[in-house]
Coordinates of C-alpha atoms in Angstrom, one line a residue:
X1 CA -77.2 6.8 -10.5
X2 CA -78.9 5.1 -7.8
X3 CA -80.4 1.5 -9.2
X4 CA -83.9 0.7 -9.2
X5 CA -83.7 -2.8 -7.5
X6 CA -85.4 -4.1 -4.3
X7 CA -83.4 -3.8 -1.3
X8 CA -84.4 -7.7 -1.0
X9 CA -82.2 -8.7 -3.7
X10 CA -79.3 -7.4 -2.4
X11 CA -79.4 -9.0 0.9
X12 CA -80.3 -12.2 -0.5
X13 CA -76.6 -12.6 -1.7
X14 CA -75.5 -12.7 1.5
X15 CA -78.4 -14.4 3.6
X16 CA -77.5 -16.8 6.8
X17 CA -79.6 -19.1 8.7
X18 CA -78.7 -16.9 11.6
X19 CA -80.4 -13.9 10.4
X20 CA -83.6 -15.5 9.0
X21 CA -84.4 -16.7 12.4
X22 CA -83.8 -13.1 14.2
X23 CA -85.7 -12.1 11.0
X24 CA -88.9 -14.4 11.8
X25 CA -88.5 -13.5 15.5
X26 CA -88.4 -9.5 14.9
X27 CA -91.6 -9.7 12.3
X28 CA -93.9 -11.9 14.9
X29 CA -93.1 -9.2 17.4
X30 CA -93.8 -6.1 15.0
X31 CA -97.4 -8.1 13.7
X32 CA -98.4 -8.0 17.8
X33 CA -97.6 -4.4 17.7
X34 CA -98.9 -3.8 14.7
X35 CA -102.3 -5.4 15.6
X36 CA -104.1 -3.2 17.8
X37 CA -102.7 -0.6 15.9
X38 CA -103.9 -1.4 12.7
X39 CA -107.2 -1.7 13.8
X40 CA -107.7 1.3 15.8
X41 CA -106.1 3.3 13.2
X42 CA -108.8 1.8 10.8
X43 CA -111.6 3.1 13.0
X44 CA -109.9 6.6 12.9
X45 CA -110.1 6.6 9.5
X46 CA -113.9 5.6 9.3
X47 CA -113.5 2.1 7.4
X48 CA -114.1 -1.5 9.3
X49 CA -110.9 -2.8 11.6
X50 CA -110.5 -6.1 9.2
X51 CA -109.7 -3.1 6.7
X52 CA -106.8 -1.7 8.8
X53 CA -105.5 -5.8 9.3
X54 CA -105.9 -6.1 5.6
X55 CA -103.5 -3.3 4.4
X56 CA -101.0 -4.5 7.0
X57 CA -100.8 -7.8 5.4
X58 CA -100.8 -6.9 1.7
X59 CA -99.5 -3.2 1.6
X60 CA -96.8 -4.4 4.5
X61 CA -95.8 -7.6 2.8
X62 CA -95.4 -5.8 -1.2
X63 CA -93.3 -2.6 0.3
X64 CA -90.9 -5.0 2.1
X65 CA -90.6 -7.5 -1.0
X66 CA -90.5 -4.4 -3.7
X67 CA -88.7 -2.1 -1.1
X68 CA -85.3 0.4 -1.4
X69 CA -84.9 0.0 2.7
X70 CA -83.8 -3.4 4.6
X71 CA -85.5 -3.4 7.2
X72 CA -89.1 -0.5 6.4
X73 CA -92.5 -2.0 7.5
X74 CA -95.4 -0.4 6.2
X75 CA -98.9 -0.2 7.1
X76 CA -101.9 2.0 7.7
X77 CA -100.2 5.4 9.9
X78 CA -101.7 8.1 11.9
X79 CA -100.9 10.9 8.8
X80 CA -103.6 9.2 6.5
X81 CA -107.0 9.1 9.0
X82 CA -108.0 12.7 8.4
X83 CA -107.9 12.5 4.6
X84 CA -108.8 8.7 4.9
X85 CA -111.9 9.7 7.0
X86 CA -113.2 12.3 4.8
X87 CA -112.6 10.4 1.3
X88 CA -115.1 7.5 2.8
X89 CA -117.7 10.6 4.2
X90 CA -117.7 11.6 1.1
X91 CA -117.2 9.7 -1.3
X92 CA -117.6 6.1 0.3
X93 CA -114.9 3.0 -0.5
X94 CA -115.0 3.0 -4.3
X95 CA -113.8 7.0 -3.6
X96 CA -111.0 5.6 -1.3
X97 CA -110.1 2.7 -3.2
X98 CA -109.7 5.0 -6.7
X99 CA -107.8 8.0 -4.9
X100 CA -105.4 5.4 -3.3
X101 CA -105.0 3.6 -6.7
X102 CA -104.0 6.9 -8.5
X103 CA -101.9 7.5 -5.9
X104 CA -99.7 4.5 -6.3
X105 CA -99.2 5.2 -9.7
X106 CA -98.4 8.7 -8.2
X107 CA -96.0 7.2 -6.7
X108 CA -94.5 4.5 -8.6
X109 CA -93.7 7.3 -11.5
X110 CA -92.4 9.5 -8.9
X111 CA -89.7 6.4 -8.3
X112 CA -89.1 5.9 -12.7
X113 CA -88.7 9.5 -12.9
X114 CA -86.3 9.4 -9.9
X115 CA -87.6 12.2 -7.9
X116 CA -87.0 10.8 -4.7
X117 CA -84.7 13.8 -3.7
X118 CA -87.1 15.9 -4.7
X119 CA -89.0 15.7 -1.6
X120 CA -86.5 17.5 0.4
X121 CA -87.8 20.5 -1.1
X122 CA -90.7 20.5 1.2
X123 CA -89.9 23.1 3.7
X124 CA -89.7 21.6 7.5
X125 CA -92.0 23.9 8.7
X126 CA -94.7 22.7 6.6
X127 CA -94.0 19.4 7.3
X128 CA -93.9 19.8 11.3
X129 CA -96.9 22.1 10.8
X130 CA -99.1 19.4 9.3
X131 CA -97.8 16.7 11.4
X132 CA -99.0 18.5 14.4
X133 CA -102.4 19.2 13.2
X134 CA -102.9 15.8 12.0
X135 CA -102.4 14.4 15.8
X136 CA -104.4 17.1 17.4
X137 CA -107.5 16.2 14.8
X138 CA -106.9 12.5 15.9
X139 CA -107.2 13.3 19.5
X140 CA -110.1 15.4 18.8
X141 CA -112.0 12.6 16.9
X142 CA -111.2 10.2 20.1
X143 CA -112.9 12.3 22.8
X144 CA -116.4 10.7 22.0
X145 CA -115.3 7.1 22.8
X146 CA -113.0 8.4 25.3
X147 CA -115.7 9.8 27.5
X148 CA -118.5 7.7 26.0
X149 CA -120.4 10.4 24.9
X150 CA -124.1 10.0 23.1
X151 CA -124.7 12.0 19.9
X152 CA -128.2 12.9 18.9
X153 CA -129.5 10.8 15.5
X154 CA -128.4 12.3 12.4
X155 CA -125.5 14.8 14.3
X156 CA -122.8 15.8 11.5
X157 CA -119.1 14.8 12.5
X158 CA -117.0 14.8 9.5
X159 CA -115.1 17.6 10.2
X160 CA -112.8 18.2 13.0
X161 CA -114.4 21.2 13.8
X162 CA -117.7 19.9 13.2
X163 CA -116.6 17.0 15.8
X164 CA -115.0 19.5 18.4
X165 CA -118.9 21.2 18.6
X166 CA -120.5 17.8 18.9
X167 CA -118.1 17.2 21.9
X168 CA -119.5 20.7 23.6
X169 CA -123.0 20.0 23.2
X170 CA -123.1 16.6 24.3
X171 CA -120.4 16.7 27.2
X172 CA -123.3 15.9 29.4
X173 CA -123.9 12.8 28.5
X174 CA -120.5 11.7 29.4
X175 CA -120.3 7.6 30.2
X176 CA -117.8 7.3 33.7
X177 CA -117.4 3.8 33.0
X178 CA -116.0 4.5 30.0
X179 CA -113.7 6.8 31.2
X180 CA -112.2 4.5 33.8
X181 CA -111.8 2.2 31.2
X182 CA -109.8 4.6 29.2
X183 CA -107.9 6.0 31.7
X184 CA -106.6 2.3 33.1
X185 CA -105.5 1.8 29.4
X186 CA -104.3 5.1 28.8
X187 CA -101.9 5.1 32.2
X188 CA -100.5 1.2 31.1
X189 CA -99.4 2.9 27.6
X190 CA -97.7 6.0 29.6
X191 CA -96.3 3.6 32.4
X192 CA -95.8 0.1 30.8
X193 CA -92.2 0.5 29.3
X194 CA -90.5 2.3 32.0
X195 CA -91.4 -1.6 33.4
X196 CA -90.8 -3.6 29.8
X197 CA -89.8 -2.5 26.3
X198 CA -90.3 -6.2 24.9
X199 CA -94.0 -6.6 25.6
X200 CA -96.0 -3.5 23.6
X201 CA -98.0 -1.7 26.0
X202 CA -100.9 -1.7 23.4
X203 CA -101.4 -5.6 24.0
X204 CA -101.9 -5.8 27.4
X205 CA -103.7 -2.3 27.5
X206 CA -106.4 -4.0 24.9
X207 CA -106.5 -7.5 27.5
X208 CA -106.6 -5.0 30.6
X209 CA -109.9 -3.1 28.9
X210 CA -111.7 -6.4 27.4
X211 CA -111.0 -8.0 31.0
X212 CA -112.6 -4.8 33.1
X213 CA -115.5 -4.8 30.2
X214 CA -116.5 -8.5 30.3
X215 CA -115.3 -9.2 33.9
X216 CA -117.0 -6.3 35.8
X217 CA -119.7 -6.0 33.5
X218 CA -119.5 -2.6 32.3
X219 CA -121.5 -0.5 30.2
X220 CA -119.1 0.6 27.4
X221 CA -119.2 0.8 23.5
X222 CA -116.9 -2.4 22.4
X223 CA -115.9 -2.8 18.4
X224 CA -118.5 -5.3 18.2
X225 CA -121.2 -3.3 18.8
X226 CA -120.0 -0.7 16.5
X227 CA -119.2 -2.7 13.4
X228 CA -118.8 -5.7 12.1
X229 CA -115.7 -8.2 12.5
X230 CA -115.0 -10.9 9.7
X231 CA -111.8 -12.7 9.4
X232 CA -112.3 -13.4 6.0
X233 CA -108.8 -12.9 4.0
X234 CA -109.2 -10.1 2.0
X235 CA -110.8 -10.4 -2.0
X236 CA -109.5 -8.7 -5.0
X237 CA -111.9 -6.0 -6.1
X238 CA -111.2 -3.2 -9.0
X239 CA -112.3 0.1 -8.9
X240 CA -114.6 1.8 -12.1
X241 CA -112.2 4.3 -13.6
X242 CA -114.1 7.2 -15.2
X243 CA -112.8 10.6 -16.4
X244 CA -115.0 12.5 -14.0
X245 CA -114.3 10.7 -11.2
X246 CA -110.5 11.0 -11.7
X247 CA -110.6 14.5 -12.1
X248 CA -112.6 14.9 -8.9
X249 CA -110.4 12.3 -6.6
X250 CA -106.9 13.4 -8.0
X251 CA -106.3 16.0 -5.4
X252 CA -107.0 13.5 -2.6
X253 CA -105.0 11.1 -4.2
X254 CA -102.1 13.4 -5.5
X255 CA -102.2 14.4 -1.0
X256 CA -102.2 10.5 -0.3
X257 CA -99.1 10.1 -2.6
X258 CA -96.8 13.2 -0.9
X259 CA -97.8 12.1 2.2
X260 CA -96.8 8.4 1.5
X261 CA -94.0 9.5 -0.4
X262 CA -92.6 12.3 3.1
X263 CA -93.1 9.7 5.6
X264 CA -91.9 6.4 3.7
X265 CA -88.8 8.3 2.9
X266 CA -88.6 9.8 6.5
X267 CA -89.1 6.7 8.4
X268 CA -85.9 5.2 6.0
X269 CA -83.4 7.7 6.7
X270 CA -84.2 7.3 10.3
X271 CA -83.8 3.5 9.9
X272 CA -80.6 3.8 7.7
X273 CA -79.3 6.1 11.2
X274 CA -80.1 3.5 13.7
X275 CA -78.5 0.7 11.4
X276 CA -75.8 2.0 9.6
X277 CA -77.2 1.6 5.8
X278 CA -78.6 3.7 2.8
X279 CA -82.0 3.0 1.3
X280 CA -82.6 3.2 -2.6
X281 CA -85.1 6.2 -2.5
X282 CA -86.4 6.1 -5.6
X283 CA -87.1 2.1 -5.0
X284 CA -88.4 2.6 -2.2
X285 CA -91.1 5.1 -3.9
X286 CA -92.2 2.7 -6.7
X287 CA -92.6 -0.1 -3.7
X288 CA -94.7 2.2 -1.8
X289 CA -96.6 2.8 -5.1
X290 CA -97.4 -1.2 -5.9
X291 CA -98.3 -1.1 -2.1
X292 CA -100.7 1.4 -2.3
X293 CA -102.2 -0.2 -5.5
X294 CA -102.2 -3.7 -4.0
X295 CA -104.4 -2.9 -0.8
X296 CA -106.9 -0.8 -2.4
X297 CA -107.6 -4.1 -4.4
X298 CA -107.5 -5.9 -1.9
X299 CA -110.1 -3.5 0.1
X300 CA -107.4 -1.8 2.3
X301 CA -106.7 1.8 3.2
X302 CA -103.0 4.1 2.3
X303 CA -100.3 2.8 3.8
X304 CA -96.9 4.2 4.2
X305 CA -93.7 3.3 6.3
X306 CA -94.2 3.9 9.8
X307 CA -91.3 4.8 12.0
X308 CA -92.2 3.1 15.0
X309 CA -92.9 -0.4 13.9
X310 CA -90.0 0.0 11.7
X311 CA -87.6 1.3 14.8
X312 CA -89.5 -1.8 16.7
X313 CA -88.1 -4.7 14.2
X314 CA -84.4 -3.2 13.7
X315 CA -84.6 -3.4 17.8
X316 CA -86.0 -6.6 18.0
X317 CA -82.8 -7.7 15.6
X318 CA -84.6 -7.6 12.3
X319 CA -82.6 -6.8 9.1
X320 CA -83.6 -7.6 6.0
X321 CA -87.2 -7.3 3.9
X322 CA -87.7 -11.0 5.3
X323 CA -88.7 -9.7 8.8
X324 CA -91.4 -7.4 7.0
X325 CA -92.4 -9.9 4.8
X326 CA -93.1 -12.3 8.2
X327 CA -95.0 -9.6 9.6
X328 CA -97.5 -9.7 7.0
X329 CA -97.6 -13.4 7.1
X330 CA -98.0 -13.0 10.8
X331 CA -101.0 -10.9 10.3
X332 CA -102.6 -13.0 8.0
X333 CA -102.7 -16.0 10.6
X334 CA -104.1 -13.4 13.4
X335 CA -106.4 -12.7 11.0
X336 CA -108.1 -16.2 10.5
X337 CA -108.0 -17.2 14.1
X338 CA -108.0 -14.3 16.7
X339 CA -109.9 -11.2 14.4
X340 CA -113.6 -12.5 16.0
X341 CA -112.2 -11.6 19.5
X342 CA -111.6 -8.1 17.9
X343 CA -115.1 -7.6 18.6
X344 CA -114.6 -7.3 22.8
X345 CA -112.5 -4.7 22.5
X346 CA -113.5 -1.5 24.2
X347 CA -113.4 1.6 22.3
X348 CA -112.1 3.9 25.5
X349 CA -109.2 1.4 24.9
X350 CA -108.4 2.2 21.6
X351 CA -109.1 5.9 22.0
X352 CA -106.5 5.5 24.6
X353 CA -104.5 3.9 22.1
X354 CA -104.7 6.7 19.5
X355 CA -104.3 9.2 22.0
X356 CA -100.6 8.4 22.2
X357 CA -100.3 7.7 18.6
X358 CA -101.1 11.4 18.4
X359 CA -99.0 12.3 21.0
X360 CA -96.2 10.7 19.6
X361 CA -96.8 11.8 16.6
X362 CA -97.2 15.7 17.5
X363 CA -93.7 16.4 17.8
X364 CA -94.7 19.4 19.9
X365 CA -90.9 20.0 21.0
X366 CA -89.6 20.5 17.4
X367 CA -92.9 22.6 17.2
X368 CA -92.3 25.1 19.8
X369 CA -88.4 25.2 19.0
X370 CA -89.3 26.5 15.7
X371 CA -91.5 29.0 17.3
X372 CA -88.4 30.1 19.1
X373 CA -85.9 30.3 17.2
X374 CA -86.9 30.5 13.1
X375 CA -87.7 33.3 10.7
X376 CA -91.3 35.1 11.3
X377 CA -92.0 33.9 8.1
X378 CA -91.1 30.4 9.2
X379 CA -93.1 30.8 12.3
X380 CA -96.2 31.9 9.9
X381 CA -96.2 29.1 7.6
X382 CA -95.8 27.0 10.7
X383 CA -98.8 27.7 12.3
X384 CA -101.0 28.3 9.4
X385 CA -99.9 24.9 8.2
X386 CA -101.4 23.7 11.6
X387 CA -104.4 25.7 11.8
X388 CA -105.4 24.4 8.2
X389 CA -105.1 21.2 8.7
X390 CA -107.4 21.1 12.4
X391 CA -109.7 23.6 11.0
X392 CA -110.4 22.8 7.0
X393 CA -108.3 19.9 6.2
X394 CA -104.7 18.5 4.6
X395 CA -105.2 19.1 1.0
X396 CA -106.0 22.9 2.1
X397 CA -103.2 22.9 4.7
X398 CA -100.5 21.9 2.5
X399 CA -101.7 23.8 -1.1
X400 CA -101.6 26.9 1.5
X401 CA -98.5 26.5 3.0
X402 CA -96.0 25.6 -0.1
X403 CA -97.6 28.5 -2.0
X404 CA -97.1 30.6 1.3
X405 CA -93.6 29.2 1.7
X406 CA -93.1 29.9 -2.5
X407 CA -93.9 33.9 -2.4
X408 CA -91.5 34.1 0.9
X409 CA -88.3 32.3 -0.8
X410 CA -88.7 34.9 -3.9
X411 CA -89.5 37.6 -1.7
X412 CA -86.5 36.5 0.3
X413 CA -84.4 36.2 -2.8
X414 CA -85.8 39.6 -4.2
X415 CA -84.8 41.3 -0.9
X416 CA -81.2 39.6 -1.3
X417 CA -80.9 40.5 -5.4
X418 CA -79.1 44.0 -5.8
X419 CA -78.1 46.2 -8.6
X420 CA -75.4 48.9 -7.2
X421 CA -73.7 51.3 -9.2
X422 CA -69.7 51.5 -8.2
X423 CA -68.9 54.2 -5.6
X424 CA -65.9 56.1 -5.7
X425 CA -64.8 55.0 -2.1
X426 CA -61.9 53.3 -0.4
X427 CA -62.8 49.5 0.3
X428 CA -59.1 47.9 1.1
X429 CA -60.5 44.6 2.1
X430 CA -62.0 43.8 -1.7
X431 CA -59.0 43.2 -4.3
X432 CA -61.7 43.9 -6.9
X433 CA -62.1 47.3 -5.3
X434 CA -63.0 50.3 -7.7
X435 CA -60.6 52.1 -5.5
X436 CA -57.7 49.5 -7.6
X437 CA -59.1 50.8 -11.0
X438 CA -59.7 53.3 -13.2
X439 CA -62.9 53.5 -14.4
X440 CA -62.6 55.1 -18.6
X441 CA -64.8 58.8 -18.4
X442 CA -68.8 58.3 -20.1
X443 CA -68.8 54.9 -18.6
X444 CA -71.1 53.4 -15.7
X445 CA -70.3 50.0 -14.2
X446 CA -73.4 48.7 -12.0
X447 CA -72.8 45.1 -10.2
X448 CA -76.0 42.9 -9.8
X449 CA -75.5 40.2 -7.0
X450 CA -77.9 37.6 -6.2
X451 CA -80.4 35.4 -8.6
X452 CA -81.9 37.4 -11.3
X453 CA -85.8 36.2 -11.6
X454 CA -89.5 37.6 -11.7
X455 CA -89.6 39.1 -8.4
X456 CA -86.4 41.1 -8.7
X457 CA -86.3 41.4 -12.3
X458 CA -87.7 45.6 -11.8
X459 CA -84.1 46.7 -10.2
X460 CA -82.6 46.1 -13.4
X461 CA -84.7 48.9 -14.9
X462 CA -84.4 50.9 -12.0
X463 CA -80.6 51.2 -13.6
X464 CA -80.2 55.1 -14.5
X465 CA -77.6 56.4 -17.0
X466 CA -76.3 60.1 -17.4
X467 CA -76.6 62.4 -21.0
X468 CA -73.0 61.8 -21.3
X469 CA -72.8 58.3 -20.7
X470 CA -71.4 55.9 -23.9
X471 CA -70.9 52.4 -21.6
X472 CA -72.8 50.8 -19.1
X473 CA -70.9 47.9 -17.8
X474 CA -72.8 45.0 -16.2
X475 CA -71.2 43.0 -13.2
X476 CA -72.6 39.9 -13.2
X477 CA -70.2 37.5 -11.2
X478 CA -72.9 37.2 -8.6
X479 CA -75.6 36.4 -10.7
X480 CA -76.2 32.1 -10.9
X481 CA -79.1 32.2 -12.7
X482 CA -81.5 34.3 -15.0
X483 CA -84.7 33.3 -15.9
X484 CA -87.5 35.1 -18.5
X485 CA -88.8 37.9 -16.9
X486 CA -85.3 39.2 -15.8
X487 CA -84.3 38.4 -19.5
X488 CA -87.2 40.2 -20.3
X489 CA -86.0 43.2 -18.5
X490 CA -82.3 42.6 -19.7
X491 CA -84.0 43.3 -23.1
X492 CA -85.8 46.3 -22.3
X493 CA -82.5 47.7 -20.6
X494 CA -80.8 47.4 -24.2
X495 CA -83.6 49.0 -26.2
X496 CA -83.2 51.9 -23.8
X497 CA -79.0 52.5 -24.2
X498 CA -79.9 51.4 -28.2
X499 CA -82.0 54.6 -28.2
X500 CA -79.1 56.7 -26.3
X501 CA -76.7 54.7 -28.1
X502 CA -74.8 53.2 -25.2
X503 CA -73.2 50.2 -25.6
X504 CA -73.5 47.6 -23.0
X505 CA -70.9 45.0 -21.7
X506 CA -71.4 42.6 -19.4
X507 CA -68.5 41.0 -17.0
X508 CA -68.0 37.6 -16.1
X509 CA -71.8 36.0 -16.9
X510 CA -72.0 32.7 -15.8
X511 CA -72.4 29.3 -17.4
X512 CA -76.7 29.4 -16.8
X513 CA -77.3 33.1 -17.4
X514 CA -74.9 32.8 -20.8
X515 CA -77.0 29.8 -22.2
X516 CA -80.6 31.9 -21.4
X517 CA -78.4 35.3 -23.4
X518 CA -78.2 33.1 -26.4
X519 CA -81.3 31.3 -26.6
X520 CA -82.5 34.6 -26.4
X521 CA -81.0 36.1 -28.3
X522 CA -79.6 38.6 -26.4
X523 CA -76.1 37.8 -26.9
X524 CA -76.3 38.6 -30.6
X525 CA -77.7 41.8 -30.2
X526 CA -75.2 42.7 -27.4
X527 CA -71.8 41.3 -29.6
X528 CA -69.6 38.6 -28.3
X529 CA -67.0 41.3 -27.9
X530 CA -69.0 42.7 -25.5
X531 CA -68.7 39.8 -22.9
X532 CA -66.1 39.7 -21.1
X533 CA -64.2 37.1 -18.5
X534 CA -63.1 40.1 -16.1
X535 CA -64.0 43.4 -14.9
X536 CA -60.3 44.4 -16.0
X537 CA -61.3 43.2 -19.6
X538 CA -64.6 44.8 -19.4
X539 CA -63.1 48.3 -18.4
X540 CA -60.6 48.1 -21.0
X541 CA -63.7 47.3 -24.0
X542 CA -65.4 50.5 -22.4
X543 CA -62.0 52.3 -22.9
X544 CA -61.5 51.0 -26.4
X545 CA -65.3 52.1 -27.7
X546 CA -65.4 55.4 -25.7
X547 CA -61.7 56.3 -27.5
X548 CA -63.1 55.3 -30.4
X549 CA -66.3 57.0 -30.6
X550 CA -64.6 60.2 -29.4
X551 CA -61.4 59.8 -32.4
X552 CA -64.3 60.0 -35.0

């Protein structure tokens, strides 16, 4: 069983001087990508840019000390500013700060219970699906400061849709300035590492925007004149717990948790690729959870491990929790002395920025692929997963598409369940073959293949016997599991040869089915010396009672 101990510990044992100072050197680089990143992110999600700095520094330095991966770094991600956005609308920072409380706990149970694997159950598509419709709502949201647009006083842009119509009826007022600006920083993100991969673009596309603001005097929306900077270090504050507002947050909060949960765990396997290790899944949840917990206290926003910082230190030669852990630490100086210059920051720029987060994000070639080449039903839950999430939101998106996803595995299943009578025919390739036996006269062997459960649990009544018939054999090699309802049926099945007085015997039931029998009581009513190992065995019962019945 996997153990339930930091990632941090481990490599401790082991630690060299040499590695701590490729450590130190790969977190200073990730907190200067992680900078502009963390503050435009925090914008997206409608809370102050300090806010984005301040879940960085605590949510980035607990999940690297608590964490199951050596080298994660966490910190506010692209996947969270929809539902982030619309918690604060809403229901303001206390909302946010309780939903992403409850969703630590969420999460740090998940990790004691040790359903870390569990998350592999959520289908691909859904996950693609949502991922897409998360980036095209944060490019949608950035148009505005892209273009510099003016809304009229009191215009309603919570929604994406509702932001989408605000961008129609107010294209007119579009600001060229600003769009200069956002284009020059936009073209250095696309262009600037075909020239360097060491320097992150973002950096010098946020000095190449302040320097064409201030220098050329333009007339463009900066941070500073949208909100206000402080570079105070962030201050403990609890949230009021009350049993109404739990009830009315937990759906936000049980989305923030999955979501944390898919891409912590995501972002790890893809680390434990590019370096050769294996997390501690189930660690890695329960860090993610005291995360979470820690920067809502600390007036932060969800955080989660994010793929490209953490693909950013294991390049830069960082491997161990350390080189998180200076990242934070990193954060927490940038924070003191360079947050007030936060405030000349354009926002074309960090549209610009958030434009290729979104792109990036997108995955639009694994999108399209699956449009090519999966299942219609795959293709549906696909893009329904992705119109959701643009056109109502996550929570809606994702409910929808796993129950979607639910009815078309059991309708799947169902369609793959079958209960055959034998047929008198030759079939030389099958050593089980009828054609090899002889079936005794008044008997009637059916085989069942596939899962017996709800939504396939009606063929077994469809099973039809003849006035003469005295056994009905049941084939059940192929059968893995059983649950009520097809027990349910198996029951009704025995009333009705109980009334005709046929005797039913069922072949080779396996281990699952067998325990649901008992507990059922089925297996009573039926007789133990009415199961049988092998069709051969089973045949020869039916002989036996038919001979019998006949001889009185």
């Amino acid at each position: 069983m996997e153990k339930l101990k930091p990632k941090l510990f481990s490599v401790m044992k082991t630690y060299t001087k040499e590695q701590f100072i490729k450590d130190v050197i790969a977190g200073i680089i990730v907190a200067i990508i992680a900078l502009p990143l963390s503050i435009a992110l925090a914008l997206a999600s409608g809370v102050g840019p300090e806010q984005g700095i301040y879940t960085a520094i605590v949510a980035g330095f607990l999940i690297s000390f608590f964490g199951g991966s050596r080298v994660q770094i966490a910190g506010p991600t692209a996947a969270f500013a929809t539902i982030v956005a619309g918690i604060v609308a809403e229901k303001g920072m206390e909302g946010l700060i309780l939903a992403t409380v409850i969703a630590g706990m969420i999460l740090v149970l998940m990790g004691v219970l040790r359903l870390g694997n569990l998350i592999k159950y959520i289908p691909y598509t859904i996950t693609t699906g949502f991922t897409a419709g998360i980036a095209v709502t944060i490019a949608i949201g950035q148009v505005k400061d892209f273009l510099g647009l003016t809304y009229p006083a009191g215009t309603a842009t919570i929604e994406t849709m509702e932001k989408l119509e605000a961008v129609i009826k107010n294209i007119a007022t579009v600001n060229w300035q600003a769009v200069a600006v956002g284009v020059v920083c936009l073209a250095i993100l696309i262009l600037w590492p075909y020239v360097n991969k060491t320097i992150p673009g973002s950096l010098l596309a946020v000095i190449a925007g302040i320097c064409m603001v201030q220098f050329l005097q333009m007339n463009v929306n900066t941070i500073g004149d949208l909100y206000e900077i402080s570079n105070k270090l962030p201050v403990l504050q609890a949230p009021v717990f009350t049993l109404g507002s739990i009830r009315e947050i937990f759906p936000d909060a049980f989305t923030i948790a999955i979501l944390a949960a898919i891409e912590s765990l995501l972002s790890c396997v893809v680390a434990d690729s590019m370096i050769n290790s294996k997390h501690r899944s189930n660690m890695e949840l329960i860090a993610q959870g005291i995360g979470n917990i820690g920067s809502a206290l600390f007036g932060g926003i969800p955080a989660t491990g994010a793929i490209a910082r953490t693909a950013a230190n294991i390049k830069n030669g960082g491997r161990t929790p350390v080189a998180g852990m200076v990242h934070a630490l990193t954060l927490v100086l940038i924070l003191v002395v360079l947050m007030p210059y936060a405030a000349l920051i354009p926002m074309p720029c960090i549209a610009a920025i958030l434009f290729m987060v979104a792109y990036n994000m997108c995955g639009w070639k694994s999108f399209v692929n699956l449009c090519k080449s999966s299942p219609k039903s795959d293709v549906l839950v696909l893009i329904l997963t992705f119109a959701l999430t643009v056109v109502f939101d996550l929570v809606v998106a994702i409910e929808v598409g796993i129950l979607l996803t639910a009815i078309l595995f059991m309708k799947r299943m169902s369609d793959v369940t079958e209960v055959e009578g034998w047929k008198y025919v030759e079939e030389e390739d099958d050593p089980d073959s009828i054609s090899l036996r002889m079936v005794p006269k008044h008997t009637l062997v059916y085989e069942i293949s596939g899962p017996m459960f709800f939504a396939a649990a009606d063929k077994i009544l469809k099973i039809s016997v003849r006035e003469d018939t005295r056994c009905l054999v049941l084939r059940m090699r192929s059968v893995n599991a059983i649950d009520a309802t097809a027990m349910h049926s198996l029951d009704q099945l025995y009333d009705m040869c109980n009334r005709k007085k046929i005797q039913i015997i069922l072949s080779h039931v396996n281990e699952q089915p067998k325990k649901v029998m008992e507990k059922a009581g089925f297996s009573e009513k039926v007789g133990e010396d009415n199961f049988c190992e092998h069709i051969d065995m089973a045949l020869e019962r039916a002989n036996y009672l038919v001979e019998t019945k006949e001889n009185k």
